[in-house]
Amino acid sequence: VYLVAAAELANADGADGSTDGVVDLGFVAAQPASYRFVGAALDDRAGFRVAALGDIDGDARSELLIGSDWDDATGLGSTGTVHLVAATDLVAADAADGTADGVIELGHVAGQPGSYRFDGAGTGNRAGFSVASAGDVDGDGRNDVLIGAPYADDLARSNGQAYLVATADLAGADRADGTADGIIDLTRIASLPS
């Protein structure tokens, strides 16, 4: 997944020595405010689905949703994950691997103060197969998160599930497992207040 700052498009275009309106993605991470996001592990399919969430933390910059539907962060097998990356956390997430090089490893995102990782509820759920901003569903002035898990099932029928996560509930959802670590288990979403 590549995030290219609009102000850096001309520089990214010319980085290959030719100003031709074609940006070589290999030069994106070298731009000061642009980034390349890489999956936490091989075959995560990071970026299979991406979406702009809108500004949920009041800094006038949009947050990002990055789906990795084959991610196996829970060890259960293709549970899938979704990373909510706060714009204010981009610089710190970039440096979290020890090198500020414009490459953000998604495994470091949940460790940032305004960013989160949502983990699928069970084996083969593939949470993150679809991600979207749901708009402001709860009326608090901030967009909410919609996560699709097409193979999730309660009755072994692979009927699929969609999770609506109110951004007002993010901190509480993070603490629901007893640890404020930026990791949210989607099985706990239904028990939240919003």
XYZ file of N, CA and C in Angstrom, residues 9-138:
390
model
N 3.623 14.813 -5.443
C 3.444 14.105 -6.710
C 4.476 14.516 -7.758
N 4.745 15.810 -7.890
C 5.709 16.267 -8.897
C 7.102 15.721 -8.600
N 7.511 15.758 -7.332
C 8.821 15.213 -6.961
C 8.889 13.707 -7.194
N 7.821 12.997 -6.836
C 7.792 11.545 -7.031
C 7.829 11.211 -8.516
N 7.166 12.020 -9.328
C 7.171 11.807 -10.777
C 8.579 11.970 -11.337
N 9.288 13.000 -10.910
C 10.627 13.272 -11.440
C 11.737 12.456 -10.810
N 11.429 11.678 -9.771
C 12.466 10.935 -9.057
C 13.167 9.899 -9.928
N 12.510 9.434 -10.983
C 13.131 8.448 -11.871
C 13.894 9.102 -13.025
N 13.996 10.443 -12.963
C 14.738 11.170 -13.992
C 13.889 11.620 -15.162
N 12.607 11.312 -15.132
C 11.720 11.676 -16.231
C 10.419 12.249 -15.675
N 10.101 13.479 -16.044
C 8.843 14.085 -15.630
C 7.823 13.794 -16.724
N 7.124 12.675 -16.560
C 6.230 12.198 -17.608
C 4.823 11.875 -17.109
N 4.517 12.255 -15.866
C 3.201 11.981 -15.314
C 3.040 10.565 -14.800
N 4.145 9.805 -14.772
C 4.113 8.430 -14.285
C 4.996 8.345 -13.033
N 4.397 7.945 -11.929
C 5.140 7.835 -10.675
C 5.585 6.386 -10.499
N 6.890 6.178 -10.415
C 7.445 4.858 -10.114
C 7.283 4.657 -8.608
N 6.475 3.674 -8.204
C 6.187 3.467 -6.784
C 7.433 3.181 -5.955
N 8.490 2.750 -6.593
C 9.738 2.509 -5.879
C 10.343 3.773 -5.290
N 9.896 4.932 -5.759
C 10.420 6.206 -5.262
C 9.484 6.898 -4.270
N 8.335 6.336 -4.008
C 7.361 6.991 -3.137
C 7.871 7.149 -1.717
N 8.392 6.094 -1.122
C 8.822 6.145 0.280
C 9.948 7.138 0.517
N 10.655 7.528 -0.530
C 11.741 8.499 -0.388
C 11.225 9.931 -0.257
N 9.938 10.149 -0.493
C 9.353 11.481 -0.353
C 9.071 11.739 1.122
N 9.287 12.963 1.612
C 9.200 13.240 3.059
C 7.864 12.928 3.740
N 6.736 13.090 3.061
C 5.438 12.866 3.703
C 4.642 11.756 3.020
N 5.317 10.875 2.311
C 4.676 9.747 1.639
C 5.219 8.450 2.225
N 4.420 7.389 2.149
C 4.786 6.154 2.829
C 4.403 4.922 2.016
N 5.133 3.847 2.297
C 4.783 2.516 1.801
C 4.496 1.662 3.030
N 3.357 0.985 3.020
C 2.957 0.111 4.124
C 3.173 -1.334 3.701
N 3.800 -2.131 4.560
C 4.040 -3.537 4.250
C 3.382 -4.412 5.322
N 2.897 -5.566 4.903
C 2.220 -6.489 5.811
C 3.105 -6.955 6.942
N 2.458 -7.420 7.990
C 3.184 -7.888 9.169
C 3.868 -9.225 8.919
N 3.366 -10.004 7.967
C 3.941 -11.323 7.681
C 3.680 -11.685 6.219
N 4.401 -12.649 5.750
C 4.245 -13.145 4.385
C 2.806 -13.600 4.138
N 2.265 -13.267 3.003
C 0.922 -13.669 2.570
C -0.223 -13.073 3.381
N -0.011 -11.950 4.055
C -1.099 -11.281 4.776
C -2.108 -10.647 3.824
N -1.674 -10.352 2.618
C -2.462 -9.616 1.628
C -2.814 -8.223 2.131
N -1.835 -7.594 2.761
C -2.030 -6.230 3.250
C -2.385 -5.326 2.080
N -3.438 -4.546 2.264
C -3.866 -3.620 1.239
C -4.830 -4.197 0.241
N -5.286 -5.425 0.463
C -6.298 -5.996 -0.428
C -7.485 -5.041 -0.500
N -7.815 -4.435 0.620
C -8.820 -3.381 0.671
C -8.262 -2.243 1.517
N -8.461 -1.026 1.049
C -8.051 0.163 1.782
C -9.176 1.195 1.703
N -9.206 2.094 2.675
C -10.208 3.159 2.671
C -9.702 4.334 3.494
N -10.138 5.507 3.108
C -9.918 6.699 3.926
C -11.072 6.764 4.918
N -10.764 6.931 6.186
C -11.782 6.956 7.231
C -12.315 8.362 7.457
N -11.525 9.349 7.141
C -11.860 10.718 7.522
C -11.135 11.034 8.815
N -11.261 12.250 9.270
C -10.568 12.689 10.480
C -11.369 12.296 11.712
N -10.844 11.386 12.520
C -11.552 10.973 13.740
C -10.891 11.497 15.009
N -9.706 12.109 14.888
C -9.017 12.573 16.090
C -8.837 14.089 16.156
N -9.437 14.819 15.223
C -9.435 16.277 15.287
C -8.191 16.976 14.797
N -7.315 16.279 14.063
C -6.095 16.930 13.574
C -6.240 17.440 12.139
N -7.435 17.357 11.581
C -7.758 17.818 10.218
C -7.095 16.968 9.136
N -6.646 15.765 9.491
C -6.081 14.834 8.506
C -6.828 13.506 8.602
N -6.996 12.861 7.471
C -7.756 11.621 7.412
C -6.957 10.434 7.945
N -7.650 9.563 8.656
C -7.073 8.297 9.080
C -7.277 7.277 7.966
N -6.519 6.185 8.012
C -6.554 5.164 6.973
C -7.004 3.827 7.547
N -7.697 3.048 6.731
C -8.030 1.667 7.060
C -7.336 0.772 6.046
N -6.569 -0.203 6.524
C -5.855 -1.125 5.646
C -6.223 -2.551 6.051
N -6.875 -3.253 5.135
C -7.288 -4.625 5.395
C -6.209 -5.615 4.987
N -6.014 -6.630 5.803
C -5.090 -7.741 5.522
C -5.880 -9.024 5.787
N -6.657 -9.438 4.812
C -7.659 -10.483 5.061
C -7.095 -11.882 5.298
N -5.833 -12.119 4.966
C -5.238 -13.426 5.250
C -4.286 -13.380 6.449
N -4.215 -12.246 7.121
C -3.341 -12.107 8.278
C -3.719 -13.144 9.328
N -2.718 -13.642 10.031
C -2.912 -14.678 11.039
C -2.330 -14.229 12.377
N -2.607 -12.975 12.758
C -2.039 -12.430 13.997
C -2.465 -13.202 15.229
N -3.608 -13.834 15.197
C -4.109 -14.567 16.363
C -3.599 -15.997 16.427
N -3.003 -16.484 15.328
C -2.517 -17.854 15.291
C -3.590 -18.878 14.970
N -4.783 -18.419 14.636
C -5.889 -19.333 14.343
C -6.012 -19.678 12.864
N -5.345 -18.946 11.981
C -5.387 -19.222 10.553
C -6.342 -18.318 9.789
N -5.810 -17.374 9.043
C -6.570 -16.455 8.178
C -7.747 -15.787 8.875
N -7.545 -15.372 10.116
C -8.601 -14.628 10.803
C -8.783 -13.258 10.165
N -7.694 -12.705 9.645
C -7.719 -11.388 9.028
C -7.552 -10.284 10.057
N -7.004 -9.177 9.599
C -6.864 -7.998 10.449
C -7.154 -6.753 9.636
N -7.482 -5.709 10.355
C -7.627 -4.379 9.768
C -6.810 -3.440 10.627
N -6.023 -2.607 9.974
C -5.238 -1.603 10.688
C -5.870 -0.238 10.474
N -6.137 0.449 11.572
C -6.565 1.831 11.529
C -5.314 2.644 11.827
N -4.849 3.397 10.837
C -3.617 4.159 10.970
C -3.972 5.636 11.105
N -3.679 6.209 12.265
C -3.926 7.630 12.486
C -2.845 8.441 11.780
N -3.255 9.506 11.115
C -2.300 10.356 10.405
C -1.236 10.909 11.355
N -1.614 11.196 12.592
C -0.652 11.731 13.554
C 0.411 10.711 13.940
N 0.164 9.436 13.670
C 1.102 8.376 14.036
C 2.045 7.960 12.908
N 1.911 8.531 11.722
C 2.703 8.076 10.576
C 4.206 8.165 10.818
N 4.689 9.279 11.321
C 6.132 9.455 11.521
C 6.660 8.454 12.548
N 5.951 8.302 13.666
C 6.394 7.364 14.709
C 6.306 5.917 14.227
N 5.263 5.576 13.481
C 5.135 4.210 12.962
C 6.252 3.909 11.976
N 6.645 4.908 11.200
C 7.757 4.744 10.262
C 9.057 4.449 11.011
N 9.284 5.151 12.098
C 10.526 4.995 12.859
C 10.510 3.793 13.806
N 9.354 3.147 13.995
C 9.224 2.061 14.974
C 10.123 0.864 14.686
N 10.538 0.688 13.430
C 11.435 -0.428 13.103
C 12.902 -0.037 13.236
N 13.153 1.177 13.729
C 14.518 1.643 13.928
C 15.059 2.465 12.779
N 14.293 2.587 11.687
C 14.743 3.348 10.527
C 13.596 4.202 9.999
N 13.802 5.508 9.936
C 12.809 6.418 9.358
C 13.076 6.488 7.860
N 12.471 5.550 7.117
C 12.761 5.416 5.688
C 11.524 5.498 4.806
N 10.373 5.870 5.384
C 9.146 5.959 4.616
C 8.432 4.624 4.463
N 8.963 3.570 5.083
C 8.344 2.246 5.013
C 7.775 1.917 6.391
N 6.469 1.703 6.443
C 5.789 1.394 7.704
C 5.394 -0.072 7.707
N 5.929 -0.803 8.664
C 5.557 -2.202 8.844
C 4.266 -2.225 9.659
N 3.213 -2.812 9.121
C 1.918 -2.783 9.783
C 1.939 -3.426 11.168
N 2.881 -4.297 11.402
C 3.018 -4.893 12.727
C 3.358 -3.883 13.812
N 3.812 -2.687 13.426
C 4.154 -1.645 14.395
C 3.043 -0.617 14.585
N 1.975 -0.716 13.839
C 0.929 0.305 13.875
C 0.183 0.318 15.198
N -0.233 -0.839 15.699
C -1.036 -0.889 16.923
C -0.295 -0.334 18.130
N 1.000 -0.238 18.081
C 1.778 0.304 19.187
C 1.791 1.821 19.237
N 1.125 2.463 18.294
C 1.085 3.922 18.260
C -0.167 4.409 18.997
N -0.112 5.592 19.612
C -1.191 6.030 20.508
C -2.582 6.180 19.889
N -2.704 6.553 18.630
C -4.023 6.760 18.035
C -4.395 5.734 16.989
N -3.610 4.675 16.866
C -3.825 3.664 15.838
C -4.217 2.331 16.472
N -4.894 1.496 15.681
C -5.408 0.240 16.213
C -5.286 -0.881 15.193
N -5.300 -2.114 15.713
C -5.402 -3.315 14.883
C -6.641 -4.074 15.334
N -7.505 -4.404 14.385
C -8.698 -5.203 14.656
C -8.413 -6.619 14.194
N -8.562 -7.591 15.076
C -8.316 -8.987 14.748
C -9.626 -9.731 14.506
N -9.646 -10.539 13.437
C -10.810 -11.352 13.113
C -11.175 -12.288 14.250
N -12.432 -12.711 14.247
C -12.979 -13.469 15.373
C -12.672 -14.957 15.352
N -12.300 -15.518 14.210
C -12.060 -16.950 14.194
C -11.362 -17.421 12.937
N -11.004 -18.674 12.930
C -10.286 -19.294 11.818
C -11.013 -19.071 10.495
N -10.272 -18.576 9.517
C -10.800 -18.417 8.172
C -11.818 -17.309 7.987
N -12.011 -16.446 8.985
C -13.004 -15.366 8.881
C -12.665 -14.348 7.802
N -11.375 -14.095 7.626
C -10.853 -13.128 6.651
C -11.391 -11.719 6.860
N -11.393 -11.291 8.134
C -11.746 -9.903 8.444
C -10.802 -8.987 7.677
N -11.342 -7.906 7.151
C -10.543 -7.003 6.337
C -10.701 -7.254 4.856
N -11.487 -8.262 4.499
C -11.790 -8.508 3.091
C -12.446 -7.270 2.494
N -13.203 -6.564 3.341
C -13.727 -5.259 2.958
C -13.614 -4.326 4.149
N -13.320 -3.071 3.868
C -13.221 -2.026 4.893
C -13.824 -0.751 4.322
N -14.432 0.049 5.190
C -15.021 1.299 4.722
C -15.274 2.229 5.889
N -15.365 3.498 5.568
C -15.909 4.456 6.509
C -17.418 4.303 6.438
N -18.063 4.192 7.586
C -19.516 4.046 7.623
C -20.206 5.400 7.715
N -19.422 6.466 7.713
C -20.000 7.776 7.990
C -20.218 7.886 9.494
N -20.886 8.941 9.905
C -21.124 9.164 11.330
C -22.428 8.495 11.743
N -22.377 7.219 12.077
C -23.570 6.444 12.405
C -24.138 6.812 13.772
N -23.284 7.096 14.748
C -23.759 7.346 16.108
C -23.970 8.827 16.431
